[in-house]
XYZ file of C-alpha atoms in Angstrom:
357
model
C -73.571 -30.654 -40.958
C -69.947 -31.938 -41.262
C -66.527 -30.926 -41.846
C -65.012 -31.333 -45.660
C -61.246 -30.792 -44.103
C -59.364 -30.974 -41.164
C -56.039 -29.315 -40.574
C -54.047 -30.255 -37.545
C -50.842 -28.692 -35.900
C -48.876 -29.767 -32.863
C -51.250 -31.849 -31.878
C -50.319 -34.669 -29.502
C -47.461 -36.683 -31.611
C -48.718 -34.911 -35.167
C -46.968 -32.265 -36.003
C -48.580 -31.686 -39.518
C -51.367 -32.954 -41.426
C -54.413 -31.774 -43.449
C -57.368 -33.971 -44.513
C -59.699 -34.088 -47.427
C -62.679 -35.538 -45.000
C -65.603 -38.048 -45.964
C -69.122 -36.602 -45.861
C -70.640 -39.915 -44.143
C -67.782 -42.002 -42.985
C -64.032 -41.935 -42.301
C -61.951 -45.055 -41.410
C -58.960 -44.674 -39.791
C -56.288 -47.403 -39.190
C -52.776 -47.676 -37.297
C -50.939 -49.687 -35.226
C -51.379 -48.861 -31.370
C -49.354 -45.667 -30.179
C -49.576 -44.264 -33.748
C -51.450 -41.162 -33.598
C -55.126 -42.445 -34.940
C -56.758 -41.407 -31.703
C -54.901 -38.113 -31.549
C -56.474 -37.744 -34.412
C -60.109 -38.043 -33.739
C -59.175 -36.298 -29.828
C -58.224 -33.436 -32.112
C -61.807 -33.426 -33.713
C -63.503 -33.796 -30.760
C -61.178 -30.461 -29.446
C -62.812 -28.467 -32.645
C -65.927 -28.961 -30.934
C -65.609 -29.268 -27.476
C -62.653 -27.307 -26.530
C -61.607 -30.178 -24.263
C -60.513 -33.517 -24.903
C -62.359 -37.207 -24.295
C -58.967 -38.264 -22.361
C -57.620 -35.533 -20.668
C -59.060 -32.149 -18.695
C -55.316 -30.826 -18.800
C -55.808 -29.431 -22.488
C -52.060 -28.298 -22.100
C -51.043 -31.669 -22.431
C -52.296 -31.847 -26.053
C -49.340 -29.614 -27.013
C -46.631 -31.501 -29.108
C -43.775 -31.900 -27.358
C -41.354 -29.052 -28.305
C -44.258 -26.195 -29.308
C -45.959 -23.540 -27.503
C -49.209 -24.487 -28.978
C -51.563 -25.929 -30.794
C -53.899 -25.265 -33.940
C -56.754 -27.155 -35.633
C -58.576 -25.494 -38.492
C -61.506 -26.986 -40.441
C -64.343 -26.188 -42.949
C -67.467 -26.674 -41.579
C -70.165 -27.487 -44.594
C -73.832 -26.654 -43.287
C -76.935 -25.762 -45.714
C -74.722 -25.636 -48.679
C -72.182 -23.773 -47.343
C -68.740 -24.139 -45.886
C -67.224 -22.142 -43.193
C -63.929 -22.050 -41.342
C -63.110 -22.890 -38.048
C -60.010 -22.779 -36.002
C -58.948 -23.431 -32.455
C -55.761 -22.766 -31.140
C -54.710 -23.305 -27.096
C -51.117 -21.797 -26.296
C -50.034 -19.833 -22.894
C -52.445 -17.394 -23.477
C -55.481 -19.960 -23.443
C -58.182 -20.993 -25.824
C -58.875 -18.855 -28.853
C -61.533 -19.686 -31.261
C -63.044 -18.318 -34.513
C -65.590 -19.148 -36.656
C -66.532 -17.395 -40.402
C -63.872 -14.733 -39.613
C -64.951 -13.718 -36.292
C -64.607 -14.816 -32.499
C -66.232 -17.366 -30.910
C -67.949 -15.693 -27.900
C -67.686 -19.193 -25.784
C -67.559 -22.498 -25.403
C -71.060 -23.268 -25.496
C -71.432 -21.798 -29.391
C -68.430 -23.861 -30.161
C -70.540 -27.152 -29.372
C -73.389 -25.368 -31.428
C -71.228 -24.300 -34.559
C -69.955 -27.923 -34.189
C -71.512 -30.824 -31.605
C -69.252 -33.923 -31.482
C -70.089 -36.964 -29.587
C -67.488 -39.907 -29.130
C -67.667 -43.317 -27.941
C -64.104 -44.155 -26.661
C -62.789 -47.387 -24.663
C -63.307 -45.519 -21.480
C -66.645 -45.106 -22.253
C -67.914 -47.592 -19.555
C -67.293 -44.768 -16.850
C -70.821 -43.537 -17.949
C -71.670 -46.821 -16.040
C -69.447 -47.406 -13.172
C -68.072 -43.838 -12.893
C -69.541 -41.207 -10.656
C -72.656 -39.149 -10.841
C -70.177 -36.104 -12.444
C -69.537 -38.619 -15.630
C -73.579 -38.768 -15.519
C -74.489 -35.656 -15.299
C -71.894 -33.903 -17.830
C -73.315 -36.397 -20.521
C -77.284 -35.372 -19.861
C -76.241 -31.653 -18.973
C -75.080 -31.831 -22.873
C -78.519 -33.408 -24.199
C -80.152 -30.586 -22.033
C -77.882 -27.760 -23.998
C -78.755 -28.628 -27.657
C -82.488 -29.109 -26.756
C -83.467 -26.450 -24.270
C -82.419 -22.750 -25.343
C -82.666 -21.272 -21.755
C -80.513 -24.221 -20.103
C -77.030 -22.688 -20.243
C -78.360 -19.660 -18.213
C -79.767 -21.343 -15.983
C -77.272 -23.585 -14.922
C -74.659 -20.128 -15.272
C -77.143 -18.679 -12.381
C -77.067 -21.979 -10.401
C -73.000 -22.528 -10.717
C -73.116 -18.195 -9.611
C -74.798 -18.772 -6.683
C -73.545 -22.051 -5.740
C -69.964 -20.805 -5.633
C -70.880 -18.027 -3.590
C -72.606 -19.515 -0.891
C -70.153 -22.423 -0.672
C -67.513 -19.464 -0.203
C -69.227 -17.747 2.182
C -69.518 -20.973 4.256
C -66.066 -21.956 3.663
C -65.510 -18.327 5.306
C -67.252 -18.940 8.064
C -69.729 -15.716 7.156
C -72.652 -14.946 9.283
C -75.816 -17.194 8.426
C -77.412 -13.708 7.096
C -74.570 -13.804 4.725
C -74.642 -17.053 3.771
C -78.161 -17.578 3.047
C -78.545 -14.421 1.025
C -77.959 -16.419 -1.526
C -80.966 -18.928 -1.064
C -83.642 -16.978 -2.817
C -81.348 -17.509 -6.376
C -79.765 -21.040 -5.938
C -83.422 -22.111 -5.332
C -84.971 -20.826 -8.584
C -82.057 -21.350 -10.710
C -81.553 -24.696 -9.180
C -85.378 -25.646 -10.026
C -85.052 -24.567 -13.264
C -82.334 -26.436 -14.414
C -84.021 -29.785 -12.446
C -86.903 -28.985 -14.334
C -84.958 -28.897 -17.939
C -83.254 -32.131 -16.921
C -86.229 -33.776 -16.017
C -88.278 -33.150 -19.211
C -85.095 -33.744 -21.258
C -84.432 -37.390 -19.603
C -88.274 -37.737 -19.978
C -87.933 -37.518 -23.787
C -84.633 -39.447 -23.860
C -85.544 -43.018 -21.738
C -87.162 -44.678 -24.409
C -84.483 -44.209 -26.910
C -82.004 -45.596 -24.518
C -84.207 -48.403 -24.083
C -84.083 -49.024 -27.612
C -80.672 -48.858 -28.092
C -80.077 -51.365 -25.273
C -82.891 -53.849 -26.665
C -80.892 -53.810 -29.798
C -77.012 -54.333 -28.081
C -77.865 -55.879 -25.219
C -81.139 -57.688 -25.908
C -82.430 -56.097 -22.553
C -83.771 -52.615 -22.017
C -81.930 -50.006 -19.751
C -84.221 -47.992 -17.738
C -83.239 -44.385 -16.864
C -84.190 -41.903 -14.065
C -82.862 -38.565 -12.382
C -81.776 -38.333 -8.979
C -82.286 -34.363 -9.039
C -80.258 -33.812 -6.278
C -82.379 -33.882 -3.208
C -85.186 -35.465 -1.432
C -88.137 -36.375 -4.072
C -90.860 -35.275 -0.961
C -89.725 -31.944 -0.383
C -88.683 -28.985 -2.627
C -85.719 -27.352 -3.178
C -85.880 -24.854 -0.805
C -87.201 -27.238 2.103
C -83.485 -29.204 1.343
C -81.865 -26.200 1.722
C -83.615 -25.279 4.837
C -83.361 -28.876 6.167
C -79.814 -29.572 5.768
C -78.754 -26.425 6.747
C -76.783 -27.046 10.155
C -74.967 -29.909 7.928
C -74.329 -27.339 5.573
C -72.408 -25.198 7.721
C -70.951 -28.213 9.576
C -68.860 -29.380 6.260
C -68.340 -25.632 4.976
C -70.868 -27.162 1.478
C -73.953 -27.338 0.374
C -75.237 -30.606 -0.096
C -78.823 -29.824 -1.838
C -78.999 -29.008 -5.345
C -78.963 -29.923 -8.916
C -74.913 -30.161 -8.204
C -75.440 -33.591 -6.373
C -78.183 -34.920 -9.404
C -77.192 -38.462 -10.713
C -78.753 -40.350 -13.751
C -79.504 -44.142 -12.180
C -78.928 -46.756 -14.700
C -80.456 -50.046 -14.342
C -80.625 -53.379 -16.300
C -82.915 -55.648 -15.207
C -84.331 -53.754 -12.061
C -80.948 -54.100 -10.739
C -77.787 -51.037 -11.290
C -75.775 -51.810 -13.967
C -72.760 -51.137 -12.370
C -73.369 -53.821 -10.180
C -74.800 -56.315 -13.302
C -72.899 -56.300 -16.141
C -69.565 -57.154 -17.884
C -67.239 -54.571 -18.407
C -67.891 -55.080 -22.448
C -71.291 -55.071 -21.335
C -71.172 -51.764 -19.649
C -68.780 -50.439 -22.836
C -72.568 -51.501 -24.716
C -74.558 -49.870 -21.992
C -72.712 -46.547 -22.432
C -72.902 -46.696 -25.812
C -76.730 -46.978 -26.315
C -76.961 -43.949 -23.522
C -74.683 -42.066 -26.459
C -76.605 -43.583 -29.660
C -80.130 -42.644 -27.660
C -78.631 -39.348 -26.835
C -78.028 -38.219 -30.242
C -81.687 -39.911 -31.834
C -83.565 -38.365 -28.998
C -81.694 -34.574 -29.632
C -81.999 -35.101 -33.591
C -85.396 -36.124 -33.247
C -86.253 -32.946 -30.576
C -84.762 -31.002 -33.781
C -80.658 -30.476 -32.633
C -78.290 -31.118 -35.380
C -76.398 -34.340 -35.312
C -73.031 -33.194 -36.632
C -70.412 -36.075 -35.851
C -69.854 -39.263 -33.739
C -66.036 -40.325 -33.121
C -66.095 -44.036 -32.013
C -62.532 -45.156 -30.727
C -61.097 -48.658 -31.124
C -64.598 -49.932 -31.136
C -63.477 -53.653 -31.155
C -61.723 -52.755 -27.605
C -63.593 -55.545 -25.320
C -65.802 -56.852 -27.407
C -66.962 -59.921 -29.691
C -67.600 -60.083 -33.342
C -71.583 -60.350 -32.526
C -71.360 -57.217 -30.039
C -69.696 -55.715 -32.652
C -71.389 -55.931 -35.230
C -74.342 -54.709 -33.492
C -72.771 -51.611 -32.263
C -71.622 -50.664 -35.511
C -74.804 -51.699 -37.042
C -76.324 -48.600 -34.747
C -73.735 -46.497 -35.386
C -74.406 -46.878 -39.037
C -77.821 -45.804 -38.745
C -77.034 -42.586 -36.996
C -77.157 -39.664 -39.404
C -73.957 -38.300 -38.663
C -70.323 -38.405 -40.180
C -68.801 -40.789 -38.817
C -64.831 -41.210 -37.640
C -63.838 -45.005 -36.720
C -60.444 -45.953 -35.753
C -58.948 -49.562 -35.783
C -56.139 -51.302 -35.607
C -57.349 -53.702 -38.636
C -59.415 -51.713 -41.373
C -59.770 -55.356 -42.750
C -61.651 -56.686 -39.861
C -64.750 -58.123 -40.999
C -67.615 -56.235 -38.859
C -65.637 -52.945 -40.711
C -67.086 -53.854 -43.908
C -70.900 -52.930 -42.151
C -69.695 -49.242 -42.654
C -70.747 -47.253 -45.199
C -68.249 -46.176 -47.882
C -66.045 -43.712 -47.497
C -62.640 -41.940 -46.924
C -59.717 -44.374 -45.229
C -56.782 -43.385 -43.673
C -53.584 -44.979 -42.084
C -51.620 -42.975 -39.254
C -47.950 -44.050 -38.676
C -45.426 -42.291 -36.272
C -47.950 -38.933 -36.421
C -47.571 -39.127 -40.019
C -51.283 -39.625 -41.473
C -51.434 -40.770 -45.346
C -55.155 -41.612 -47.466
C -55.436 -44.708 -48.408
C -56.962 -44.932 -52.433
């Protein structure tokens, strides 16, 4: 799967540009502030209906316009299809092969993007949200049932947390018990296989950039020695104390740990830029191999914070992904660039994004 054009409009600082796109690998250079990550955010956007730096998808809107619209092909099994995504007033509107898309979870099916962006580190020293977004997303290519579940969780999570916020009668409140519990196990239970299947391809990946394993575990949300519904029951009073429910796959966290110790708490910050990375790389080897399509990986300024030798090795495992690839840089002629395949290149100046022959 990949896309064979990209067409972007009032995008961030681009107000017009269309691109003939490389099946394996396109390279895209510019001087800082020139629109090259716009460019790949807008890819991302095709696929994920949000952006990698923002949650206020109004801000992607070029200054001056109502909206924004990205169109593509998207070339699967020997055919190409179009896609478009445009976000104005009246919100996010989607199609795909001439009709709607029903949601945001079948855009990151028609499309799945991944990116590896010089804020990646937060998967390391960020909170447990950063975590649990990024193995919620493994979970959703690889488990068919997930997105319901977690639907039925979020359902009855919101509506107990309401009714406590309301101050409702306990009968009121815990009506809601019988169906946070089950969806709640269920969607610990997904996670738990998933991560399962996914820890020793992150400890690959790390052997190979860091030359030290990362070991990976879930934090489902609650106490290990009881079950869900003995957390609820526990921490009632403290539940209706804070007007929240503190038990539940809503509170899970992925620990990371290098060397025994949290990584957070061991590492560089170019170090924890690696760490992140090989949770990504593992990510997508562990879904391809647990058969989800691997469709594209957008890696950022990947020479943000780190050495020739570190780089090189990332982009040696980027390489060997098998997905199209977009890489930005402010150099194209840097030497640990020539370790990518061959491919489309492109130069972004001022918004205005040429191919280079």
């Amino acid at each position: 799967m990949s896309l064979d054009t990209v067409g972007i409009e009032d995008f961030r600082c681009i107000q017009r540009a269309e691109l003939p796109l490389h099946d394996r690998c396109n390279l895209i250079s510019g001087e800082n502030a020139s629109g090259k990550t716009s460019l790949l955010e807008a890819i991302f956007v095709l696929g994920r209906a949000r952006s990698f730096r923002t949650a206020k998808v109004e801000t992607l809107i070029r200054n001056g316009s109502s909206a924004f619209q990205l169109t593509a092909r998207v070339c699967t099994e020997g055919s190409a299809r179009p896609l478009g995504l445009r976000f104005g007033k009246e919100g996010i509107e989607a199609r795909y092969s001439g009709r709607p898309v029903t949601g945001l979870a079948e855009l990151a099916t028609i499309f799945p993007a991944q990116a590896i962006d010089p804020e990646v580190h937060r998967l390391i020293e960020g909170g447990p949200q950063e975590r649990r977004r990024f193995l919620d997303w493994g979970v959703f290519h690889v488990e068919p049932n997930f997105v319901e579940q977690w639907r039925r969780y979020q359902r009855a999570l919101r509506q107990r947390n309401a009714a406590l916020k309301a101050g409702a009668a306990p009968a009121v409140v815990r009506a809601w018990d019988p169906e946070l519990v089950e969806a709640g196990e269920l969607v610990a239970a997904s996670r738990a296989r998933y991560l399962q299947a996914l820890a020793p391809h992150v400890a690959a990946a790390a052997e190979r950039l860091l030359g030290h394993p990362l070991d990976i575990a879930l934090h489902q949300g609650w106490s290990a020695e009881r079950t869900l519904q003995e957390s609820v029951e526990t921490s009632w009073i403290r539940d209706r104390e804070r007007a929240v429910t503190l038990s539940g796959p809503h509170r899970a966290d992925v620990t990371v740990r290098y060397g025994g110790t949290p990584a957070r708490d061991r590492i560089s910050r170019g170090q924890q830029k690696l760490a992140a990375a090989a949770l990504l790389l593992g990510q997508l080897r562990c879904d391809a191999e647990l058969g989800s399509r691997v469709a594209a990986l957008l890696v950022d300024d990947p020479a943000a914070e780190l050495d020739a030798g570190n780089l090189e090795r990332l982009l040696k495992e980027v390489v060997s992904l098998p997905a199209q690839l977009f890489v930005t840089a402010l150099d194209p002629r840097n030497p640990a660039l020539a370790n990518l395949p061959e491919g489309h290149r492109f130069h972004v100046e001022h918004g205005q994004v040429r191919r280079l022959v």
